[in-house]
């Protein structure tokens, strides 16, 4: 059986344990005029040491080139995004958001907001509030007392749907509830907002997407809007909105979480990126793996664009912040139309300046620090997203999609694939003369420094787990060395060989749908050894933030 979602400490024990740092009491009057005491939650030991791991960043951009209708549309899209935020709270945490935040000590409220509950997302989902035990692997998508055996025995065609909750009926039996029914009130309002935004859109393709997405909120059929989203090319404004990623479901990886990004296109940067998608087919053919693992041909018409993000909500805003997007996830849409890759340039710049450069100054040998560049960081991030389109989406042995076959490990392995194949793509394109900025050493060294940045996200993050696997694999292959000062130097030749070997291993595991093999890989390499942990602790001791917290909203943007 899964652990209970939370275990409340008896009130008198909470009062006894109360301290100035960990808890406070407030007195309120009830209707009878008698005083009643309400005790705030108590923090776990040393919890407050984690509260400064995020650094604030104001999420804004120049909107002066937008029309009045476009600015009003942005306002409506932000309102719809806030609804996604509310729904993600309900998916991630089973209790009332406002009651939870009100019961936190003042020092913990911002941290509770960032984590969407009492679990520290960048510390393996460890609870930072004493009254809560471990976070359920299935978040709030499944009953807390449901076992995997019970789920497997549950006879339902929709139990693995991306858009259903698993609940118990009046008789205690498992049943499915479509998102459109479970969240009907909120999704109806969000649907109305998207339709109002569509009426203001100057791009008819964007208006069509918004209306189809509005329909999907009410009928759970998201594929038509995904297809329409792929056809947009002339829109200055974009929004990624709805139940999209399945990272929050760490029990099976079946259920999608609500999120939103409101975006403004950077046309100048987008023009620089436009040429790279055409190389996907030839790069697919050259992958360092047997032919049967690269038989699927990715679309060559996928878009690469750069944006400034102006609002994050829900899953995208929880814990570590995404700096690039590769969607849709629907394998049918991917094979028919490819994917769109959106680079969030302002968020990327924030992480480079505030996090990656300070990490490099601490952990990279002095003679290789000049190889840490924003252009390389941008390219590594961009080609990570492009590389999601490489490889294989369906197993070669009848086990269905890779995502279904690898279950809860699918996301971590897919992120690992995208990281390593992104570097493979850069290597190939650089040597073809298609990438003309910097040196190959810039991309490899910046890639290595980025592992230290992402591995700090912890084992609860698919990206963090993927980076742990890659770090340990590279270490075993001698791709880098560590000197007596705890500084790392990249060995270009060995790193390139390790890149090819790991690419082959991941693509083979995916194509075979080898759940047991992936489990072994995650268990053996998805860990932080003592030496690496000591190096990561040095980053914390230096006050280098782990991630960013956005100061965002209409007021920041000057919108009504």
mmCIF file with all atom_site columns, N, CA and C in Angstrom, residues 513-535:
data_model
loop_
_atom_site.group_PDB
_atom_site.id
_atom_site.type_symbol
_atom_site.label_atom_id
_atom_site.label_alt_id
_atom_site.label_comp_id
_atom_site.label_asym_id
_atom_site.label_entity_id
_atom_site.label_seq_id
_atom_site.pdbx_PDB_ins_code
_atom_site.Cartn_x
_atom_site.Cartn_y
_atom_site.Cartn_z
_atom_site.occupancy
_atom_site.B_iso_or_equiv
_atom_site.pdbx_formal_charge
_atom_site.auth_seq_id
_atom_site.auth_comp_id
_atom_site.auth_asym_id
_atom_site.auth_atom_id
_atom_site.pdbx_PDB_model_num
ATOM 1  N N  . UNK A 1 513 ? 11.843 -1.138 -25.241 1.00 0.00 ? 513 UNK A N  1
ATOM 2  C CA . UNK A 1 513 ? 10.866 -1.013 -24.157 1.00 0.00 ? 513 UNK A CA 1
ATOM 3  C C  . UNK A 1 513 ? 11.318 -1.782 -22.934 1.00 0.00 ? 513 UNK A C  1
ATOM 4  N N  . UNK A 1 514 ? 12.627 -1.728 -22.662 1.00 0.00 ? 514 UNK A N  1
ATOM 5  C CA . UNK A 1 514 ? 13.249 -2.569 -21.635 1.00 0.00 ? 514 UNK A CA 1
ATOM 6  C C  . UNK A 1 514 ? 13.086 -1.932 -20.257 1.00 0.00 ? 514 UNK A C  1
ATOM 7  N N  . UNK A 1 515 ? 11.947 -2.165 -19.632 1.00 0.00 ? 515 UNK A N  1
ATOM 8  C CA . UNK A 1 515 ? 11.659 -1.577 -18.323 1.00 0.00 ? 515 UNK A CA 1
ATOM 9  C C  . UNK A 1 515 ? 12.672 -2.020 -17.281 1.00 0.00 ? 515 UNK A C  1
ATOM 10 N N  . UNK A 1 516 ? 13.004 -3.311 -17.258 1.00 0.00 ? 516 UNK A N  1
ATOM 11 C CA . UNK A 1 516 ? 13.960 -3.817 -16.261 1.00 0.00 ? 516 UNK A CA 1
ATOM 12 C C  . UNK A 1 516 ? 15.339 -3.220 -16.485 1.00 0.00 ? 516 UNK A C  1
ATOM 13 N N  . UNK A 1 517 ? 15.747 -3.094 -17.752 1.00 0.00 ? 517 UNK A N  1
ATOM 14 C CA . UNK A 1 517 ? 17.050 -2.515 -18.041 1.00 0.00 ? 517 UNK A CA 1
ATOM 15 C C  . UNK A 1 517 ? 17.145 -1.059 -17.635 1.00 0.00 ? 517 UNK A C  1
ATOM 16 N N  . UNK A 1 518 ? 16.068 -0.306 -17.871 1.00 0.00 ? 518 UNK A N  1
ATOM 17 C CA . UNK A 1 518 ? 16.064 1.097  -17.465 1.00 0.00 ? 518 UNK A CA 1
ATOM 18 C C  . UNK A 1 518 ? 16.061 1.219  -15.949 1.00 0.00 ? 518 UNK A C  1
ATOM 19 N N  . UNK A 1 519 ? 15.317 0.334  -15.285 1.00 0.00 ? 519 UNK A N  1
ATOM 20 C CA . UNK A 1 519 ? 15.302 0.340  -13.818 1.00 0.00 ? 519 UNK A CA 1
ATOM 21 C C  . UNK A 1 519 ? 16.701 0.125  -13.272 1.00 0.00 ? 519 UNK A C  1
ATOM 22 N N  . UNK A 1 520 ? 17.435 -0.823 -13.857 1.00 0.00 ? 520 UNK A N  1
ATOM 23 C CA . UNK A 1 520 ? 18.809 -1.074 -13.426 1.00 0.00 ? 520 UNK A CA 1
ATOM 24 C C  . UNK A 1 520 ? 19.697 0.144  -13.660 1.00 0.00 ? 520 UNK A C  1
ATOM 25 N N  . UNK A 1 521 ? 19.530 0.789  -14.815 1.00 0.00 ? 521 UNK A N  1
ATOM 26 C CA . UNK A 1 521 ? 20.323 1.978  -15.124 1.00 0.00 ? 521 UNK A CA 1
ATOM 27 C C  . UNK A 1 521 ? 20.044 3.090  -14.115 1.00 0.00 ? 521 UNK A C  1
ATOM 28 N N  . UNK A 1 522 ? 18.773 3.329  -13.830 1.00 0.00 ? 522 UNK A N  1
ATOM 29 C CA . UNK A 1 522 ? 18.399 4.387  -12.892 1.00 0.00 ? 522 UNK A CA 1
ATOM 30 C C  . UNK A 1 522 ? 18.912 4.065  -11.499 1.00 0.00 ? 522 UNK A C  1
ATOM 31 N N  . UNK A 1 523 ? 18.757 2.820  -11.069 1.00 0.00 ? 523 UNK A N  1
ATOM 32 C CA . UNK A 1 523 ? 19.180 2.436  -9.716  1.00 0.00 ? 523 UNK A CA 1
ATOM 33 C C  . UNK A 1 523 ? 20.688 2.499  -9.540  1.00 0.00 ? 523 UNK A C  1
ATOM 34 N N  . UNK A 1 524 ? 21.430 2.180  -10.589 1.00 0.00 ? 524 UNK A N  1
ATOM 35 C CA . UNK A 1 524 ? 22.888 2.131  -10.466 1.00 0.00 ? 524 UNK A CA 1
ATOM 36 C C  . UNK A 1 524 ? 23.550 3.482  -10.699 1.00 0.00 ? 524 UNK A C  1
ATOM 37 N N  . UNK A 1 525 ? 23.016 4.280  -11.633 1.00 0.00 ? 525 UNK A N  1
ATOM 38 C CA . UNK A 1 525 ? 23.672 5.538  -11.991 1.00 0.00 ? 525 UNK A CA 1
ATOM 39 C C  . UNK A 1 525 ? 22.880 6.784  -11.611 1.00 0.00 ? 525 UNK A C  1
ATOM 40 N N  . UNK A 1 526 ? 21.605 6.631  -11.278 1.00 0.00 ? 526 UNK A N  1
ATOM 41 C CA . UNK A 1 526 ? 20.791 7.795  -10.938 1.00 0.00 ? 526 UNK A CA 1
ATOM 42 C C  . UNK A 1 526 ? 20.958 8.228  -9.505  1.00 0.00 ? 526 UNK A C  1
ATOM 43 N N  . UNK A 1 527 ? 22.189 8.263  -9.038  1.00 0.00 ? 527 UNK A N  1
ATOM 44 C CA . UNK A 1 527 ? 22.487 8.574  -7.633  1.00 0.00 ? 527 UNK A CA 1
ATOM 45 C C  . UNK A 1 527 ? 23.613 9.605  -7.572  1.00 0.00 ? 527 UNK A C  1
ATOM 46 N N  . UNK A 1 528 ? 23.663 10.333 -6.484  1.00 0.00 ? 528 UNK A N  1
ATOM 47 C CA . UNK A 1 528 ? 24.736 11.299 -6.249  1.00 0.00 ? 528 UNK A CA 1
ATOM 48 C C  . UNK A 1 528 ? 25.710 10.700 -5.249  1.00 0.00 ? 528 UNK A C  1
ATOM 49 N N  . UNK A 1 529 ? 26.966 10.476 -5.669  1.00 0.00 ? 529 UNK A N  1
ATOM 50 C CA . UNK A 1 529 ? 27.947 9.909  -4.747  1.00 0.00 ? 529 UNK A CA 1
ATOM 51 C C  . UNK A 1 529 ? 28.444 10.974 -3.771  1.00 0.00 ? 529 UNK A C  1
ATOM 52 N N  . UNK A 1 530 ? 29.177 10.540 -2.782  1.00 0.00 ? 530 UNK A N  1
ATOM 53 C CA . UNK A 1 530 ? 29.590 11.451 -1.707  1.00 0.00 ? 530 UNK A CA 1
ATOM 54 C C  . UNK A 1 530 ? 30.465 12.589 -2.226  1.00 0.00 ? 530 UNK A C  1
ATOM 55 N N  . UNK A 1 531 ? 31.365 12.286 -3.154  1.00 0.00 ? 531 UNK A N  1
ATOM 56 C CA . UNK A 1 531 ? 32.256 13.334 -3.661  1.00 0.00 ? 531 UNK A CA 1
ATOM 57 C C  . UNK A 1 531 ? 31.475 14.406 -4.412  1.00 0.00 ? 531 UNK A C  1
ATOM 58 N N  . UNK A 1 532 ? 30.549 13.971 -5.263  1.00 0.00 ? 532 UNK A N  1
ATOM 59 C CA . UNK A 1 532 ? 29.736 14.946 -5.988  1.00 0.00 ? 532 UNK A CA 1
ATOM 60 C C  . UNK A 1 532 ? 28.874 15.737 -5.017  1.00 0.00 ? 532 UNK A C  1
ATOM 61 N N  . UNK A 1 533 ? 28.332 15.073 -4.011  1.00 0.00 ? 533 UNK A N  1
ATOM 62 C CA . UNK A 1 533 ? 27.504 15.789 -3.051  1.00 0.00 ? 533 UNK A CA 1
ATOM 63 C C  . UNK A 1 533 ? 28.313 16.857 -2.325  1.00 0.00 ? 533 UNK A C  1
ATOM 64 N N  . UNK A 1 534 ? 29.547 16.528 -1.972  1.00 0.00 ? 534 UNK A N  1
ATOM 65 C CA . UNK A 1 534 ? 30.407 17.517 -1.315  1.00 0.00 ? 534 UNK A CA 1
ATOM 66 C C  . UNK A 1 534 ? 30.658 18.721 -2.234  1.00 0.00 ? 534 UNK A C  1
ATOM 67 N N  . UNK A 1 535 ? 30.829 18.453 -3.531  1.00 0.00 ? 535 UNK A N  1
ATOM 68 C CA . UNK A 1 535 ? 31.033 19.550 -4.473  1.00 0.00 ? 535 UNK A CA 1
ATOM 69 C C  . UNK A 1 535 ? 29.766 20.396 -4.609  1.00 0.00 ? 535 UNK A C  1
#
